Amino acid sequence: MVKTANLLVELFVEELPPKALKTLGDEFSNRLFNMLLRYGLVSRATVIKVKPFASPRRMGVFIPDVLAKAPNSEFPQKLMPVAVGIDANGQPTPALLKRLSSLGADASVVSQLRRAPDGKNEALFYDSIVAGTTLANGLQSALEAAMAKLPIPKVMAYQLADGWSTVNFVRPVHGLVALHGADIVPVSVLGLQAGRETQGHRFEARVSPVSIQSADSYASQLKDDGAVIACFAERRAEIVRQLQAAAAPLGLKPIEDDALLDEVTALVERPNVLVGKFEEAFLEVPQECLILTMKANQKYFPLLDSAGKLTNQFLIVSNISPVDASAVIQGNERVVRPRLADAKFFFDQDRKKPLDSRVLGLAKVVYHNKLGTQGERVTRVQAIARAIGQQIDGEMYGLMLSALADKAALLAKADLLTDMVGEFPELQGIMGRYYAQHDGLGDDIAFAIEDHYKPRFAGDELPRNDVGVCVALADKLETLVGMFGIGEKPTGDKDPFALRRHALGVIRMLTEKPALQSQRLDALLKVALTAFPANMLGDVQAEIENFVFDRVSGVQREAGYSANEVEAVLSLRPPVLADIPKRLDAVRVFAALPEAPTLAAANKRVGNILKKAEGEVGGAADSARFVEAAETALFAALGEIAPRADAAFAAGDYTASLQALAALKAPVDAFFDHVMVNADDPALKANRLALLNQLHQTMNRVADLSRLAA
C-alpha cells in the first residue's frame, strides 16, 4: 500500500508586495497542485481541499492526500513492423535487437513483445513499466516550475548566503518548509534546504523559530506559537469582523472597499483594529477628498454615519496588539493630520480661482499628439454636447438644454488644473462639481461636470440630469471618434484608452436614459465627426458602429438572449439602440409560434433566391401578370397583412408586427409548392422576384428571420 499523507510547503520571504500578495499566493498554490497532479502524486478530487496560505512574509499551500510515490504506469512503445523485426525463421533481426538495446532491453523480451495492427501492417510493441515519480523528485520539479511561472510584478535579484550566487525572485527567500505528514521532504530551492522551522510574527511570536510538527499542525502552530494567521481568507474575515465590532458601539459603519480590505490583509499578519479621530474642522473639506487620502495614503477605514456622511473617526488595522494601544492610536492620529491639512489647503486654494478662469490653461495641456490639447478637445465636446441638447430639445430654468450643456462641457475638464486633482487624479469631475457649486453655477451644471465621466465601470450609475447626459455622451463620442480616427483601436486585451468602456457607456445611455431613447446612433456619430476639423480624421463611422454593435451583442447575450435571437436583430443594425431589447422580446415571442420554423426557413430561401437573381430586383409585383393561383393568393395575403404589420412596426409594437406574419405561412407554403420562380418567361420571372422581394421586406423589418432557421 502506497503511503499518503498531507503535504505542507511554505516559502518564508521578506515582505511581499501587498497589492500582489493574494494573486501570488493563489498562483503558487494552484501551480504546485497542478504539477503534482501531472506527476500522479495527487488526485484531482482533492483540489477542493487545497488551502493556500499568504501573509506578508510567507507563501504556502496545504495539499491533502499526497502520495509518497506515484504508482507505476505502463508505457507502450511501437518498435517496428513485424516484417522488419522478425525474419523468415521467426528470429529477431539485428534491427530489432538494436532497438531493444536502446530501450535497455535484450533478446529475452522478444517473446513478450505484443503484435497489433498498425494501419495496413502489423507492428511490434514493447510494453515497459515506468516507475512512478517519488514525492521528493516530483515536488522538486513542481517547486521550480511553480516559482518560475509566478505572475511577479517586478523581479528582484539578490545574493545567496554564499556571497557569490545571484538569484531572482519577487523578494529574498529565507526559509523553506516541506512536510509530508510529519516527515521532511528533501527538496531545495534558491539555495535553501527544506526543513520544519519557520518564523512567526516579527514582534509578538511566543516561540521563535516555530518548529512545525506536521503538515496538519502548520496553521494552528503558526497562530498559537507564531501569532500569525497564515491563511489570507481567514485573516481577511477576521479584519471584517473586527471592523464591524469596533464600529457598532459608535453607531457608525466602516466604508466598504474590497481593494483596500485586500491590501490591508496583505499588510498585517495578526490584525488588531483600533479607533482613531481627527479634528472636526477638517470635515469642511469634501468628504471624497478626506476618504481618498485616508484610504490611499494611510490605509485607514473611514467611518460613516447612517446617512453615509463622513465622521471624524476612522479605523486603523494594526499589526501589533499592545496592552495599552494609546501610543499606536496617537501615532496614527499624528500621521494623518498633515495629510488632511494638505487636503484642506488644496481645497481652500482652489476655491480662490473660479473654474472658468482655468479653461484657457487647458490649451497648454496636451491631450494626444495627434488630437491636440485638452482645450481643443473641450471645444469639440462642446460642439457635440450642444448639438445633442438641441436634438433632445429640452428646456430647464428658462434656458435651452443645449446652452446648459455647452456651459457644462466648457467647464468639464477645468478641474484638471486644480491642486486637488493634481494630487488626487481620482477626484476629477468630483472636485469640478464642488468648485462649480462654490462659483454659484447651480446643480444642473455642477452635477453634469461630475457625471460626465459616468458610467466609469460596469454597474456604475448614469448621469443624474439631462445636462450631464448630453456632456457624458458627447465626451464618449468624441473619444471614440478621435481615437478610431487616428488608429488607436483596441487590440486583443489591450485597450489603453478604455474605448470598450466608452462604447458600453454610450449603449447604456442610449438605451436607459429616456431623453436619449429616440436618438439614432448613426446620426450622433455624424455629429461627432463634424466636430473635428476637415481632413483630420478618415471616415470611421462604419467602423465605430460595428465596434458599438459588437458590444451590444455581448450585452444582450449576457441579458439572456440566444445567439440566434441577437444575430437576427443586430444583423439589421437598428439605428435606435433603445429599440433593440423590444425587438429581441418580439423575436422571442415570434420564435415560440408554431408557424415560426416554416416562415424562418422560407425567409432564408427567399433571401437566397434574391441574392442569386440577375440584375436589380425592384418595384411592385403586377397582379395582372400572375399565372398561378398560389402567387395570386400570396399577393392578396401580403396586401392584407403587410399594412397591419407595418402599422404595428411604426407604432413600436414589434411583437404585434411579427405576430401578424404568422398568417403568411399557408400562402407562402403554397407558393413554393406550386410556383416556379425562375420561369422561362423573363417578365414572369421578374414579376415573381418582385413579389418575393415584397415578402422579404415585409418579413424582415423587425429582424432578419432567416437567422432563426435551424
CSV table of C-alpha atoms in Angstrom, one decimal, residues 53-275:
chain,number,residue,atom,x,y,z
A,53,PHE,CA,-1.5,30.4,2.6
A,54,ALA,CA,-0.4,34.0,2.0
A,55,SER,CA,0.8,36.6,4.6
A,56,PRO,CA,3.2,39.5,4.3
A,57,ARG,CA,6.2,37.2,4.9
A,58,ARG,CA,5.1,33.8,3.5
A,59,MET,CA,3.5,31.9,0.7
A,60,GLY,CA,2.4,28.4,1.3
A,61,VAL,CA,0.0,25.6,0.4
A,62,PHE,CA,-1.7,22.7,2.2
A,63,ILE,CA,-2.5,19.7,-0.1
A,64,PRO,CA,-4.3,16.7,1.3
A,65,ASP,CA,-3.7,13.0,0.5
A,66,VAL,CA,-0.4,13.3,-1.4
A,67,LEU,CA,1.3,10.0,-2.3
A,68,ALA,CA,4.9,9.3,-1.3
A,69,LYS,CA,5.4,7.7,-4.7
A,70,ALA,CA,3.3,7.8,-7.8
A,71,PRO,CA,2.0,4.4,-9.0
A,72,ASN,CA,3.9,2.7,-11.8
A,73,SER,CA,2.5,3.0,-15.2
A,74,GLU,CA,2.6,1.0,-18.4
A,75,PHE,CA,4.3,2.7,-21.4
A,76,PRO,CA,3.6,1.0,-24.7
A,77,GLN,CA,6.2,1.8,-27.4
A,78,LYS,CA,5.9,1.0,-31.1
A,79,LEU,CA,9.1,-0.7,-32.3
A,80,MET,CA,8.8,-1.5,-36.0
A,81,PRO,CA,6.7,-3.6,-38.4
A,82,VAL,CA,6.7,-7.3,-37.7
A,83,ALA,CA,8.2,-8.0,-41.2
A,84,VAL,CA,11.2,-5.8,-40.3
A,85,GLY,CA,11.7,-7.1,-36.7
A,86,ILE,CA,11.2,-10.8,-37.2
A,87,ASP,CA,12.9,-12.8,-40.0
A,88,ALA,CA,11.5,-15.8,-42.0
A,89,ASN,CA,12.7,-18.2,-39.3
A,90,GLY,CA,10.9,-16.3,-36.5
A,91,GLN,CA,14.1,-14.9,-35.1
A,92,PRO,CA,14.7,-11.3,-34.1
A,93,THR,CA,16.5,-9.2,-36.7
A,94,PRO,CA,19.6,-7.1,-35.8
A,95,ALA,CA,17.4,-4.0,-36.3
A,96,LEU,CA,15.0,-5.2,-33.6
A,97,LEU,CA,17.8,-6.2,-31.2
A,98,LYS,CA,19.4,-2.8,-31.6
A,99,ARG,CA,16.1,-1.0,-31.0
A,100,LEU,CA,15.5,-3.1,-27.8
A,101,SER,CA,19.1,-2.4,-26.6
A,102,SER,CA,18.4,1.4,-26.9
A,103,LEU,CA,15.5,0.9,-24.6
A,104,GLY,CA,17.5,-1.1,-22.0
A,105,ALA,CA,16.1,-4.5,-23.0
A,106,ASP,CA,17.7,-7.6,-24.7
A,107,ALA,CA,16.6,-10.6,-26.7
A,108,SER,CA,15.0,-12.2,-23.7
A,109,VAL,CA,11.9,-9.9,-24.1
A,110,VAL,CA,11.3,-10.8,-27.7
A,111,SER,CA,8.8,-13.5,-26.8
A,112,GLN,CA,6.9,-10.8,-24.7
A,113,LEU,CA,6.5,-8.3,-27.5
A,114,ARG,CA,3.0,-7.6,-28.5
A,115,ARG,CA,1.7,-7.7,-32.0
A,116,ALA,CA,-1.0,-5.3,-33.0
A,117,PRO,CA,-2.4,-3.9,-36.3
A,118,ASP,CA,-0.8,-0.6,-37.4
A,119,GLY,CA,-2.6,0.7,-40.5
A,120,LYS,CA,-2.3,-1.9,-43.2
A,121,ASN,CA,0.6,-3.7,-41.5
A,122,GLU,CA,1.2,-5.5,-38.2
A,123,ALA,CA,3.7,-3.9,-35.8
A,124,LEU,CA,5.7,-5.0,-32.7
A,125,PHE,CA,5.0,-3.1,-29.4
A,126,TYR,CA,7.1,-3.2,-26.3
A,127,ASP,CA,5.1,-2.6,-23.1
A,128,SER,CA,7.5,-1.4,-20.5
A,129,ILE,CA,6.8,-0.4,-16.9
A,130,VAL,CA,7.7,3.2,-15.9
A,131,ALA,CA,8.4,3.7,-12.3
A,132,GLY,CA,6.3,6.3,-10.6
A,133,THR,CA,7.9,9.6,-9.5
A,134,THR,CA,8.8,9.9,-5.9
A,135,LEU,CA,7.4,12.9,-3.9
A,136,ALA,CA,10.9,14.3,-3.4
A,137,ASN,CA,11.6,14.3,-7.2
A,138,GLY,CA,8.1,15.5,-8.1
A,139,LEU,CA,8.0,18.2,-5.5
A,140,GLN,CA,11.4,19.5,-6.5
A,141,SER,CA,10.3,19.9,-10.1
A,142,ALA,CA,7.0,21.3,-9.1
A,143,LEU,CA,8.5,23.9,-6.9
A,144,GLU,CA,11.0,25.1,-9.5
A,145,ALA,CA,8.3,25.2,-12.2
A,146,ALA,CA,5.7,27.0,-10.0
A,147,MET,CA,8.2,29.6,-8.8
A,148,ALA,CA,9.4,30.3,-12.3
A,149,LYS,CA,5.9,31.0,-13.6
A,150,LEU,CA,4.5,33.1,-10.8
A,151,PRO,CA,3.0,36.4,-12.1
A,152,ILE,CA,5.6,38.6,-10.3
A,153,PRO,CA,5.1,42.3,-10.8
A,154,LYS,CA,8.8,43.1,-10.6
A,155,VAL,CA,11.5,40.6,-10.1
A,156,MET,CA,14.2,41.2,-7.5
A,157,ALA,CA,17.8,40.0,-7.8
A,158,TYR,CA,19.7,39.2,-4.6
A,159,GLN,CA,22.7,37.2,-3.5
A,160,LEU,CA,22.6,33.9,-1.6
A,161,ALA,CA,24.3,33.3,1.7
A,162,ASP,CA,27.5,32.1,-0.1
A,163,GLY,CA,28.1,35.7,-1.3
A,164,TRP,CA,28.6,34.6,-4.9
A,165,SER,CA,25.4,33.2,-6.3
A,166,THR,CA,22.7,35.6,-7.6
A,167,VAL,CA,19.1,34.5,-7.9
A,168,ASN,CA,15.8,36.2,-8.9
A,169,PHE,CA,12.5,36.1,-7.1
A,170,VAL,CA,9.8,38.5,-6.0
A,171,ARG,CA,11.6,39.0,-2.7
A,172,PRO,CA,14.6,37.3,-0.9
A,173,VAL,CA,13.6,33.9,0.4
A,174,HIS,CA,15.0,33.0,3.9
A,175,GLY,CA,13.3,29.7,4.7
A,176,LEU,CA,11.7,26.6,3.1
A,177,VAL,CA,9.3,24.2,4.9
A,178,ALA,CA,8.3,21.0,3.2
A,179,LEU,CA,6.5,18.4,5.3
A,180,HIS,CA,4.7,15.2,4.1
A,181,GLY,CA,2.8,14.3,7.2
A,182,ALA,CA,5.5,14.7,9.9
A,183,ASP,CA,8.4,13.9,7.6
A,184,ILE,CA,10.6,16.5,5.9
A,185,VAL,CA,10.6,16.2,2.1
A,186,PRO,CA,14.3,16.6,0.9
A,187,VAL,CA,13.9,19.4,-1.6
A,188,SER,CA,15.8,22.6,-2.1
A,189,VAL,CA,15.2,25.9,-3.8
A,190,LEU,CA,17.1,29.2,-4.1
A,191,GLY,CA,20.0,27.8,-2.1
A,192,LEU,CA,17.7,26.7,0.8
A,193,GLN,CA,17.2,23.1,2.1
A,194,ALA,CA,13.7,22.2,3.3
A,195,GLY,CA,13.2,21.8,7.0
A,196,ARG,CA,10.4,22.2,9.5
A,197,GLU,CA,11.3,25.6,11.1
A,198,THR,CA,9.7,28.9,10.2
A,199,GLN,CA,9.3,32.3,11.7
A,200,GLY,CA,6.2,33.8,13.3
A,201,HIS,CA,5.2,37.4,14.0
A,202,ARG,CA,8.1,39.7,13.9
A,203,PHE,CA,7.2,41.2,17.4
A,204,GLU,CA,4.6,39.0,19.0
A,205,ALA,CA,5.6,35.4,18.3
A,206,ARG,CA,5.5,33.3,21.5
A,207,VAL,CA,8.2,31.0,20.1
A,208,SER,CA,11.0,31.7,17.6
A,209,PRO,CA,11.6,29.9,15.4
A,210,VAL,CA,8.4,27.9,15.2
A,211,SER,CA,9.1,24.2,14.6
A,212,ILE,CA,6.2,22.7,12.7
A,213,GLN,CA,5.4,19.2,13.9
A,214,SER,CA,3.4,18.1,10.8
A,215,ALA,CA,1.5,19.4,7.8
A,216,ASP,CA,-1.7,19.2,9.8
A,217,SER,CA,-0.5,21.4,12.6
A,218,TYR,CA,1.0,24.2,10.5
A,219,ALA,CA,-1.9,26.7,10.7
A,220,SER,CA,-2.7,26.2,14.3
A,221,GLN,CA,1.0,26.3,15.4
A,222,LEU,CA,1.6,29.5,13.5
A,223,LYS,CA,-1.5,31.0,15.1
A,224,ASP,CA,-0.8,29.9,18.6
A,225,ASP,CA,3.0,30.0,18.8
A,226,GLY,CA,3.8,32.4,16.0
A,227,ALA,CA,0.9,34.9,16.4
A,228,VAL,CA,0.3,34.7,12.6
A,229,ILE,CA,-3.0,33.9,10.8
A,230,ALA,CA,-1.4,32.4,7.7
A,231,CYS,CA,-4.5,32.0,5.6
A,232,PHE,CA,-5.3,35.1,3.6
A,233,ALA,CA,-9.1,34.4,3.6
A,234,GLU,CA,-9.2,33.8,7.3
A,235,ARG,CA,-7.2,36.9,8.1
A,236,ARG,CA,-9.5,39.0,5.8
A,237,ALA,CA,-12.6,37.6,7.5
A,238,GLU,CA,-11.1,38.5,10.9
A,239,ILE,CA,-10.4,42.0,9.8
A,240,VAL,CA,-14.0,42.4,8.7
A,241,ARG,CA,-15.3,41.0,12.0
A,242,GLN,CA,-13.1,43.4,14.0
A,243,LEU,CA,-14.1,46.4,11.8
A,244,GLN,CA,-17.8,45.7,12.4
A,245,ALA,CA,-17.2,45.1,16.1
A,246,ALA,CA,-15.3,48.4,16.5
A,247,ALA,CA,-17.8,50.5,14.6
A,248,ALA,CA,-21.0,49.1,16.1
A,249,PRO,CA,-20.7,50.7,19.6
A,250,LEU,CA,-20.2,54.1,17.9
A,251,GLY,CA,-23.3,53.7,15.8
A,252,LEU,CA,-21.2,54.0,12.7
A,253,LYS,CA,-20.2,51.8,9.8
A,254,PRO,CA,-16.8,51.4,8.1
A,255,ILE,CA,-16.6,52.3,4.4
A,256,GLU,CA,-16.8,49.3,2.1
A,257,ASP,CA,-13.8,48.9,-0.2
A,258,ASP,CA,-12.7,45.4,-1.2
A,259,ALA,CA,-9.5,46.6,-2.8
A,260,LEU,CA,-8.5,48.4,0.4
A,261,LEU,CA,-9.5,45.3,2.5
A,262,ASP,CA,-7.3,43.0,0.4
A,263,GLU,CA,-4.4,45.4,0.6
A,264,VAL,CA,-4.7,45.8,4.4
A,265,THR,CA,-5.0,42.0,4.7
A,266,ALA,CA,-1.7,41.7,2.9
A,267,LEU,CA,0.0,44.2,5.2
A,268,VAL,CA,-0.7,42.5,8.6
A,269,GLU,CA,-0.1,39.0,10.0
A,270,ARG,CA,-2.4,39.3,13.0
A,271,PRO,CA,-4.8,42.2,12.8
A,272,ASN,CA,-5.9,44.4,15.6
A,273,VAL,CA,-8.5,47.1,14.8
A,274,LEU,CA,-8.3,50.4,16.7
A,275,VAL,CA,-10.4,53.6,16.6
